[in-house]
Tab-separated table of C-alpha atoms in Angstrom:
chain	number	residue	atom	x	y	z
A	461	GLY	CA	132.396	19.968	308.920
A	462	ASP	CA	130.498	22.606	310.842
A	463	SER	CA	127.700	24.360	308.971
A	464	VAL	CA	124.814	26.794	309.373
A	465	THR	CA	121.475	26.609	307.581
A	466	GLN	CA	119.163	29.611	307.365
A	467	MET	CA	115.669	29.890	306.008
A	468	GLU	CA	115.367	31.128	302.452
A	469	GLY	CA	114.269	34.691	301.953
A	470	PRO	CA	113.033	37.172	301.326
A	471	VAL	CA	110.847	37.464	304.380
A	472	THR	CA	108.227	40.134	303.758
A	473	LEU	CA	106.323	41.607	306.702
A	474	SER	CA	104.163	44.554	307.560
A	475	GLU	CA	105.341	46.983	310.208
A	476	GLU	CA	104.684	45.754	313.791
A	477	ALA	CA	104.481	42.105	312.697
A	478	PHE	CA	106.282	39.337	314.580
A	479	LEU	CA	109.545	38.138	313.049
A	480	THR	CA	111.200	34.735	313.148
A	481	ILE	CA	114.223	33.854	311.049
A	482	ASN	CA	115.202	30.229	311.482
A	483	CYS	CA	118.800	29.150	311.907
A	484	THR	CA	119.952	25.591	312.545
A	485	TYR	CA	123.439	24.215	312.718
A	486	THR	CA	125.714	21.221	312.619
A	487	ALA	CA	128.757	21.480	314.838
A	488	THR	CA	131.089	19.529	317.057
A	489	GLY	CA	132.760	20.885	320.131
A	490	TYR	CA	131.481	24.021	321.851
A	491	PRO	CA	130.539	26.638	319.271
A	492	SER	CA	129.357	30.187	319.852
A	493	PHE	CA	126.614	31.813	317.826
A	494	PHE	CA	126.107	35.218	316.321
A	495	TRP	CA	123.548	37.149	314.334
A	496	TYR	CA	124.957	39.823	312.055
A	497	VAL	CA	122.908	42.364	310.101
A	498	GLN	CA	123.853	43.970	306.796
A	499	TYR	CA	121.962	47.114	305.827
A	500	PRO	CA	121.882	48.036	302.118
A	501	GLY	CA	125.297	49.091	300.858
A	502	GLU	CA	126.965	48.623	304.240
A	503	GLY	CA	129.165	46.122	306.026
A	504	LEU	CA	128.147	43.616	308.659
A	505	GLN	CA	127.229	44.688	312.150
A	506	LEU	CA	127.001	42.381	315.131
A	507	LEU	CA	123.395	42.196	316.304
A	508	LEU	CA	123.679	39.696	319.163
A	509	LYS	CA	125.564	36.636	320.319
A	510	ALA	CA	125.376	33.623	322.636
A	511	THR	CA	128.366	31.676	323.811
A	512	LYS	CA	126.912	28.620	325.550
A	513	ALA	CA	123.829	26.436	325.480
A	514	ASP	CA	120.613	28.084	326.744
A	515	ASP	CA	122.177	31.550	326.580
A	516	LYS	CA	119.911	34.230	325.156
A	517	GLY	CA	121.406	37.080	323.195
A	518	SER	CA	119.378	40.263	322.814
A	519	ASN	CA	119.764	43.706	321.274
A	520	LYS	CA	117.448	46.372	319.818
A	521	GLY	CA	114.385	44.216	320.481
A	522	PHE	CA	115.866	41.176	318.733
A	523	GLU	CA	116.425	37.939	320.649
A	524	ALA	CA	117.916	34.525	319.951
A	525	THR	CA	118.421	31.544	322.253
A	526	TYR	CA	121.170	28.968	321.698
A	527	ARG	CA	119.330	25.646	321.959
A	528	LYS	CA	121.539	22.614	321.848
A	529	GLU	CA	118.647	20.132	321.973
A	530	THR	CA	117.211	21.470	318.721
A	531	THR	CA	120.571	22.685	317.292
A	532	SER	CA	119.045	26.084	316.656
A	533	PHE	CA	119.624	29.803	317.136
A	534	HIS	CA	116.454	31.351	315.711
A	535	LEU	CA	116.170	35.137	315.560
A	536	GLU	CA	112.955	36.761	316.812
A	537	LYS	CA	111.526	40.242	317.197
A	538	GLY	CA	108.102	41.040	318.528
A	539	SER	CA	107.365	44.082	316.382
A	540	VAL	CA	109.442	44.901	313.318
A	541	GLN	CA	109.973	48.360	311.872
A	542	VAL	CA	110.667	49.512	308.333
A	543	SER	CA	114.196	50.368	309.482
A	544	ASP	CA	114.809	46.656	310.241
A	545	SER	CA	114.830	45.901	306.503
A	546	ALA	CA	118.229	44.312	305.872
A	547	VAL	CA	119.965	40.980	305.314
A	548	TYR	CA	120.441	38.909	308.463
A	549	PHE	CA	123.242	36.370	308.792
A	550	CYS	CA	123.451	33.589	311.316
A	551	ALA	CA	127.014	32.497	312.063
A	552	LEU	CA	128.852	30.119	314.303
A	553	SER	CA	132.344	30.225	315.682
A	554	PRO	CA	133.568	26.644	316.029
A	555	GLY	CA	135.602	27.343	319.115
A	556	SER	CA	138.906	25.976	317.890
A	557	TYR	CA	141.536	27.773	319.892
A	558	ASN	CA	143.869	29.866	317.757
A	559	THR	CA	142.163	29.001	314.492
A	560	ASP	CA	138.759	30.475	315.140
A	561	LYS	CA	136.667	31.786	312.285
A	562	LEU	CA	133.043	32.521	311.492
A	563	ILE	CA	130.982	30.099	309.449
A	564	PHE	CA	128.013	31.915	307.969
A	565	GLY	CA	124.588	30.893	306.785
A	566	THR	CA	123.439	32.121	303.392
A	567	GLY	CA	121.675	35.169	304.810
A	568	THR	CA	117.961	36.007	304.918
A	569	ARG	CA	116.654	39.220	303.439
A	570	LEU	CA	113.951	40.933	305.502
A	571	GLN	CA	111.664	43.473	303.872
A	572	VAL	CA	109.311	45.423	306.119
A	573	PHE	CA	106.572	47.546	304.577
A	574	PRO	CA	104.629	50.347	306.267
B	137	ASP	CA	136.251	57.114	314.526
B	138	THR	CA	135.987	54.182	312.144
B	139	ALA	CA	136.984	50.954	313.866
B	140	VAL	CA	137.762	48.845	310.789
B	141	SER	CA	138.338	50.708	307.539
B	142	GLN	CA	138.962	49.473	304.018
B	143	THR	CA	140.167	51.160	300.857
B	144	PRO	CA	139.056	51.440	298.199
B	145	LYS	CA	135.320	51.138	298.659
B	146	TYR	CA	134.795	50.337	294.979
B	147	LEU	CA	137.244	48.814	292.520
B	148	VAL	CA	136.539	48.235	288.833
B	149	THR	CA	139.318	46.669	286.793
B	150	GLN	CA	140.104	44.542	283.770
B	151	MET	CA	140.745	40.817	283.776
B	152	GLY	CA	144.432	39.995	284.188
B	153	ASN	CA	145.285	43.070	286.227
B	154	ASP	CA	146.839	43.034	289.707
B	155	LYS	CA	145.135	44.988	292.487
B	156	SER	CA	145.368	45.511	296.239
B	157	ILE	CA	142.800	46.187	298.933
B	158	LYS	CA	143.893	47.733	302.215
B	159	CYS	CA	142.463	47.209	305.681
B	160	GLU	CA	143.227	48.973	308.937
B	161	GLN	CA	141.787	48.569	312.408
B	162	ASN	CA	142.202	50.983	315.310
B	163	LEU	CA	140.720	48.688	317.964
B	164	GLY	CA	144.027	47.325	319.194
B	165	HIS	CA	143.011	43.833	318.115
B	166	ASP	CA	145.520	41.056	317.496
B	167	THR	CA	143.621	39.113	314.839
B	168	MET	CA	142.415	40.173	311.394
B	169	TYR	CA	140.450	38.361	308.705
B	170	TRP	CA	139.445	38.548	305.075
B	171	TYR	CA	136.038	37.284	303.955
B	172	LYS	CA	134.559	37.063	300.455
B	173	GLN	CA	130.861	37.687	299.797
B	174	ASP	CA	129.683	36.421	296.419
B	175	SER	CA	126.797	37.664	294.289
B	176	LYS	CA	124.350	35.515	296.242
B	177	LYS	CA	125.454	37.151	299.499
B	178	PHE	CA	127.222	34.007	300.687
B	179	LEU	CA	130.099	34.877	303.028
B	180	LYS	CA	133.167	32.716	303.399
B	181	ILE	CA	136.430	33.206	305.235
B	182	MET	CA	139.582	33.457	303.153
B	183	PHE	CA	142.422	34.261	305.559
B	184	SER	CA	143.150	35.033	309.167
B	185	TYR	CA	146.249	36.613	310.700
B	186	ASN	CA	147.148	36.726	314.362
B	187	ASN	CA	149.908	39.139	315.330
B	188	LYS	CA	151.115	39.285	311.731
B	189	GLU	CA	151.209	35.493	311.352
B	190	LEU	CA	148.950	33.537	309.019
B	191	ILE	CA	146.698	31.139	310.947
B	192	ILE	CA	143.860	30.380	308.513
B	193	ASN	CA	144.125	29.881	304.762
B	194	GLU	CA	140.915	28.403	303.394
B	195	THR	CA	142.190	26.901	300.133
B	196	VAL	CA	142.185	30.245	298.400
B	197	PRO	CA	144.019	30.354	295.018
B	198	ASN	CA	147.599	31.499	295.396
B	199	ARG	CA	146.782	34.517	293.213
B	200	PHE	CA	145.510	35.940	296.505
B	201	SER	CA	148.292	36.984	298.846
B	202	PRO	CA	147.546	38.645	302.171
B	203	LYS	CA	150.200	40.796	303.800
B	204	SER	CA	150.269	42.066	307.357
B	205	PRO	CA	152.951	44.745	307.874
B	206	ASP	CA	151.817	45.167	311.484
B	207	LYS	CA	148.945	43.876	313.549
B	208	ALA	CA	146.752	46.896	312.732
B	209	HIS	CA	146.890	46.277	308.981
B	210	LEU	CA	145.995	43.363	306.740
B	211	ASN	CA	146.172	43.993	303.019
B	212	LEU	CA	144.985	41.713	300.245
B	213	HIS	CA	146.832	41.586	296.947
B	214	ILE	CA	145.247	39.806	294.001
B	215	ASN	CA	147.265	38.853	290.908
B	216	SER	CA	145.894	38.106	287.452
B	217	LEU	CA	142.325	38.997	288.302
B	218	GLU	CA	139.590	36.739	286.915
B	219	LEU	CA	135.896	37.358	286.323
B	220	GLY	CA	135.037	35.054	289.229
B	221	ASP	CA	136.917	37.298	291.621
B	222	SER	CA	134.107	39.830	291.371
B	223	ALA	CA	132.643	40.018	294.857
B	224	VAL	CA	132.531	42.102	297.990
B	225	TYR	CA	135.577	41.606	300.192
B	226	PHE	CA	135.208	42.252	303.910
B	227	CYS	CA	137.976	42.759	306.394
B	228	ALA	CA	137.314	42.000	310.059
B	229	SER	CA	139.201	42.006	313.336
B	230	SER	CA	138.848	40.452	316.777
B	231	GLN	CA	140.679	40.842	320.064
B	232	ASP	CA	142.603	37.646	319.474
B	233	ALA	CA	142.173	34.232	317.861
B	234	ALA	CA	140.828	32.671	321.040
B	235	LEU	CA	137.406	31.246	321.546
B	236	GLN	CA	134.196	33.139	320.995
B	237	GLU	CA	135.628	36.543	320.213
B	238	THR	CA	133.318	38.940	318.428
B	239	GLN	CA	134.545	39.965	315.001
B	240	TYR	CA	134.134	43.568	313.837
B	241	PHE	CA	133.710	44.105	310.116
B	242	GLY	CA	134.782	46.830	307.766
B	243	PRO	CA	132.388	48.396	305.226
B	244	GLY	CA	133.520	46.126	302.406
B	245	THR	CA	135.287	46.622	299.062
B	246	ARG	CA	133.150	45.987	296.006
B	247	LEU	CA	135.385	44.505	293.300
B	248	LEU	CA	134.138	44.210	289.734
B	249	VAL	CA	136.343	42.467	287.191
B	250	LEU	CA	135.438	43.158	283.545
């Protein structure tokens, strides 16, 4: 079945460092991809999404490009802030009409220090 | 205004008890979901309802019974609680069950079974 694999955390960075969180997938059909962020003690918030191959999603300085040739949707940010410390989840939506759902990766904790 | 709300936020109870978690969305969405997040932060879908009808049931024990009195509400009732039910339960909603719809999550209900 469809699945998402994320890099193990935690990822520990200094403020203003470059961030990459890897996400690869296995899927049939035409999935869409999402990055969700979970701040401590809170629910999940949509960070960005991409709905077809080569689409780039972006928000708050974060970017991710849906690459079918490498089956990836890696999350990047050029300069992280302490306030970016959170757990990041990569997810795919398989694209099955009327039975759609999100399949999540295991999450990657990001810790940014001043 | 809160888009997707859940009550209670925290729930501590004894093994064997029956408990309910409520979810409401004011986004006018047709589809609602329940997800379970375990102690390792892994998120997995449990149920999905579209216009009050069950469309996804991911082999969840029948001690878990979702109920949707109208399309703005999806409640989760759990009978005979077990230790392994301890988790964070997230409700979510999307415009409909069609392709690629963004899901909006509630703040989560932290359930601890003693």
